[in-house]
């Protein structure tokens, strides 16, 4: 039986997932028994289209790329247009909502409301939005559990690099006392450039030119982005109930080129580290620039790359390194969530 | 219902697992619904003891540590002694055989025969022995599947660092074109010491003093150990049917201190890399010293640490770094196999 998807939001990440699904549908069917069908798209800017029997993905992608909207999707039989996100979530026949809206991280909206509506209507959610997991994980996961639906959010911490699923699946049985990581590629790129001699301003401009940093870089350089991710790690992996504002947070705007270079001369490196520690059940988190030894594996992480270390009492320190951003990478994070949705579904129907 | 374990082999790794099970039995029950019971131990040198109702793990460990044998285990009711490994595998009431014998990697014996006997008797196997997976993966996995039993071997490539389970669980959906890694800690330690100025002989002696290298270091320094691991990666992760002798293999014995230091001066590092590539279905593997740029993440892996990079077409290069050896770490690799055995079992009985 096909798994019916509704995209709520259809920007770069959503389109990347749609492309992956279209491109390797045969493989997904053969390897994972997944028959993914897109039944709806609803996007604030790009309009909405719904067809209970399934939309043609390639045509959908072509339409949005050519016209900037999905409203020009051909009016074949059964096609319905104009539904809002909530109408799509509540009334479509989708099994899974792919929640990839442009969401305000401070409020987590509209993503939080979308997740709630989906769960209340017995639909599963996969999302790359940090807001719902950083701000409302307890409530949302409880609701999903009550409704016996799936809630996937692998991409919220390190995009396609499985910072959430890897420890749960492959490090279970360990007591993890600390998780620390480089979770913001923009900052790490800037620090690495400053090590090579750039000023902060010069490195930031270069990051903006390369598309790593936004025009208003506040969310990255003040550490806010990493703070949301630290909250997700604390809440999902360490069973805490931390609000992101309880995460101590300091960015890199006051670091000078001189400080960065002096550290290098003294065999150390400045890195913005997110740390989550569990001291006998008391979970604390912080995000701040730290001077670490050049021998520290995290010091070797350069450019926009992300990395995370799980301090395991049995397996020792385990480090995972990967892109941490990118459209295709983030599209993949939704795909791996969908693969686990399918696994769970297969299990329930056996 | 308890899961009954029989240890076949009871050296450092087996004892490490027994200790973990004893120490965190409450946690394992609560978090994973696992009630692990040790019913038998059979070791070529340390004798054997079997009790269908379960042995006292702490008493077992105390007995073997004090006497070097389990034969002095108290003769309480139901205790039976003197069974060979095969008798234990065939006739005990164990659900899972923990296969941790001292096995000849060239022949894979006695581990291969132990795995076969277990599967043929409807018993699952978790093992840290490379032999069965490097030399007989096809045959053994087919047999396990036919008998509907579990075959776990996470520890065979990077010990407690989940080099096998992570990609299967968390990178599924990617096409992995290449896997490359530093899979022998002894060699990496020696190369790192040579970078600091040691001769090959000096670094090897130091590795032997630290317990990284054996008195006869051939298996490590000639690359044979890494070659078995490359074969396991090729067969398990890339669906190949490669015999380890088909893996091109060159060790580090002919590398001089001068070569190693010259590379450093020229911004490069020598690393022994295992590479497995999939070129349109043709899987090839090699193990050899390669000069890589100092900027390559694998160049930053120093000392006895292991690391592996999966070149994913969607998620990009994903690197996993960890110990790659150690008693507790390898004991953990068996525990994570058992956790997945329990998950599978729970699934089947739902």
Coordinates of C-alpha atoms in Angstrom, one line a residue, chain A residues 125-318:
Chain A
X125 CA 5.0 14.0 10.9
X126 CA 8.5 14.3 9.6
X127 CA 10.1 17.7 9.9
X128 CA 13.3 19.6 9.7
X129 CA 12.0 22.5 11.7
X130 CA 13.9 22.9 15.0
X131 CA 11.1 24.9 16.7
X132 CA 8.7 22.0 17.5
X133 CA 11.5 19.9 18.9
X134 CA 13.4 22.6 20.8
X135 CA 10.3 24.3 22.2
X136 CA 7.6 21.6 22.5
X137 CA 9.2 18.2 22.4
X138 CA 7.5 16.9 25.6
X139 CA 4.0 17.8 24.5
X140 CA 4.4 16.8 20.9
X141 CA 6.0 13.5 21.5
X142 CA 3.4 12.6 24.2
X143 CA 0.6 13.5 21.7
X144 CA 2.2 11.5 18.9
X145 CA 2.5 8.5 21.3
X146 CA -1.1 8.8 22.4
X147 CA -2.3 8.9 18.8
X148 CA 0.1 6.0 17.9
X149 CA 1.7 8.1 15.1
X150 CA 5.3 8.7 14.1
X151 CA 7.3 11.9 14.8
X152 CA 10.6 12.1 12.9
X153 CA 13.0 15.0 13.1
X154 CA 16.5 13.7 12.3
X155 CA 17.3 16.8 10.3
X156 CA 16.9 19.3 13.2
X157 CA 20.4 19.0 14.6
X158 CA 22.9 18.0 11.9
X159 CA 20.8 17.8 8.8
X160 CA 21.5 14.5 7.0
X161 CA 24.2 13.5 9.5
X162 CA 22.3 11.2 11.9
X163 CA 23.1 13.0 15.2
X164 CA 19.8 11.8 16.8
X165 CA 19.2 8.3 15.3
X166 CA 22.8 7.1 15.5
X167 CA 23.1 7.2 19.3
X168 CA 19.6 5.9 19.9
X169 CA 20.0 3.0 17.5
X170 CA 23.7 2.1 17.8
X171 CA 24.9 3.4 21.2
X172 CA 21.9 2.2 23.3
X173 CA 23.0 0.6 26.5
X174 CA 25.7 3.2 27.2
X175 CA 25.3 5.9 29.9
X176 CA 26.0 9.1 28.0
X177 CA 27.5 11.6 30.4
X178 CA 28.2 14.4 27.9
X179 CA 27.4 15.3 24.4
X180 CA 29.4 18.1 22.8
X181 CA 29.6 19.3 19.3
X182 CA 30.2 21.9 16.6
X183 CA 26.6 22.4 15.5
X184 CA 26.8 25.6 13.5
X185 CA 28.6 25.5 10.3
X186 CA 28.5 29.2 9.7
X187 CA 30.4 29.9 12.9
X188 CA 32.9 27.2 12.3
X189 CA 33.6 28.5 8.9
X190 CA 34.1 32.0 10.2
X191 CA 36.5 30.7 13.0
X192 CA 38.5 28.7 10.5
X193 CA 38.8 31.7 8.2
X194 CA 39.9 33.8 11.2
X195 CA 42.6 31.2 11.9
X196 CA 43.9 31.7 8.4
X197 CA 44.1 35.5 9.0
X198 CA 40.7 36.9 8.1
X199 CA 39.0 39.5 10.4
X200 CA 35.7 38.6 11.8
X201 CA 33.9 41.0 9.4
X202 CA 35.8 39.7 6.4
X203 CA 35.1 36.1 7.3
X204 CA 31.4 36.8 7.8
X205 CA 31.2 38.6 4.4
X206 CA 32.8 35.6 2.8
X207 CA 30.4 33.3 4.6
X208 CA 27.5 35.4 3.3
X209 CA 28.9 35.3 -0.3
X210 CA 29.1 31.5 -0.1
X211 CA 25.5 31.3 1.2
X212 CA 26.6 29.9 4.6
X213 CA 25.4 33.0 6.5
X214 CA 22.2 35.0 6.0
X215 CA 22.0 38.7 5.4
X216 CA 21.1 39.1 9.1
X217 CA 23.5 36.6 10.6
X218 CA 22.3 37.1 14.2
X219 CA 20.7 33.7 14.6
X220 CA 24.0 32.0 13.7
X221 CA 26.7 34.2 15.2
X222 CA 25.0 34.9 18.5
X223 CA 24.8 31.1 19.0
X224 CA 21.0 31.0 18.9
X225 CA 20.9 28.3 16.2
X226 CA 23.3 26.1 18.2
X227 CA 21.2 26.7 21.4
X228 CA 18.1 25.3 19.8
X229 CA 20.1 22.2 18.8
X230 CA 21.5 21.9 22.3
X231 CA 18.0 21.9 23.7
X232 CA 16.9 19.2 21.2
X233 CA 19.8 17.0 22.2
X234 CA 19.1 17.5 25.9
X235 CA 15.4 16.8 25.5
X236 CA 15.5 14.0 23.0
X237 CA 18.7 12.1 24.0
X238 CA 19.0 12.9 27.7
X239 CA 15.4 12.9 28.7
X240 CA 15.5 16.5 30.0
X241 CA 12.8 19.1 29.8
X242 CA 14.9 22.1 29.0
X243 CA 13.6 25.3 27.5
X244 CA 16.0 26.7 25.0
X245 CA 16.3 29.9 27.0
X246 CA 17.7 27.8 29.9
X247 CA 20.7 27.0 27.7
X248 CA 23.6 29.3 28.6
X249 CA 24.5 31.0 25.3
X250 CA 27.3 33.1 24.0
X251 CA 28.2 33.8 20.4
X252 CA 31.4 34.7 18.6
X253 CA 30.9 38.4 17.9
X254 CA 33.3 39.5 20.5
X255 CA 36.1 37.2 19.4
X256 CA 39.0 39.0 17.7
X257 CA 41.3 37.8 15.0
X258 CA 44.1 38.3 17.5
X259 CA 42.5 36.0 20.1
X260 CA 41.9 33.4 17.4
X261 CA 45.5 33.5 16.1
X262 CA 47.0 33.7 19.6
X263 CA 45.3 30.4 20.4
X264 CA 46.7 28.8 17.3
X265 CA 50.2 30.0 18.3
X266 CA 49.7 28.4 21.7
X267 CA 48.6 25.0 20.2
X268 CA 44.9 25.6 20.7
X269 CA 41.8 26.5 18.7
X270 CA 38.7 28.5 19.4
X271 CA 35.5 26.5 18.6
X272 CA 31.9 27.3 19.4
X273 CA 30.9 24.2 21.4
X274 CA 27.4 23.1 22.4
X275 CA 27.7 21.0 25.5
X276 CA 25.0 19.0 27.2
X277 CA 25.9 17.2 30.4
X278 CA 24.1 14.8 32.6
X279 CA 25.3 15.0 36.2
X280 CA 23.3 12.3 38.0
X281 CA 20.1 13.2 36.2
X282 CA 20.6 16.9 36.3
X283 CA 20.9 17.9 32.6
X284 CA 22.6 21.2 31.8
X285 CA 23.4 22.7 28.4
X286 CA 25.6 25.5 27.2
X287 CA 26.7 27.1 23.9
X288 CA 29.9 29.2 24.0
X289 CA 33.3 29.7 22.3
X290 CA 35.9 27.5 24.0
X291 CA 39.6 27.3 23.6
X292 CA 40.4 23.6 23.1
X293 CA 43.7 21.8 22.4
X294 CA 44.7 21.5 18.8
X295 CA 44.9 17.7 19.5
X296 CA 41.2 17.6 20.4
X297 CA 39.3 15.8 17.6
X298 CA 36.8 18.7 17.5
X299 CA 39.7 21.2 16.8
X300 CA 40.3 19.3 13.6
X301 CA 36.8 20.1 12.3
X302 CA 37.2 22.9 9.8
X303 CA 35.1 24.9 7.5
X304 CA 31.3 24.6 7.6
X305 CA 31.5 20.9 8.7
X306 CA 29.7 19.9 11.9
X307 CA 30.7 17.2 14.4
X308 CA 29.4 15.8 17.6
X309 CA 31.0 13.7 20.3
X310 CA 29.0 11.3 22.6
X311 CA 30.9 10.5 25.8
X312 CA 29.8 6.9 26.4
X313 CA 30.8 5.0 29.5
X314 CA 31.2 1.7 27.7
X315 CA 32.0 2.5 24.0
X316 CA 34.2 5.5 24.9
X317 CA 34.0 8.8 23.0
X318 CA 32.2 8.3 19.7

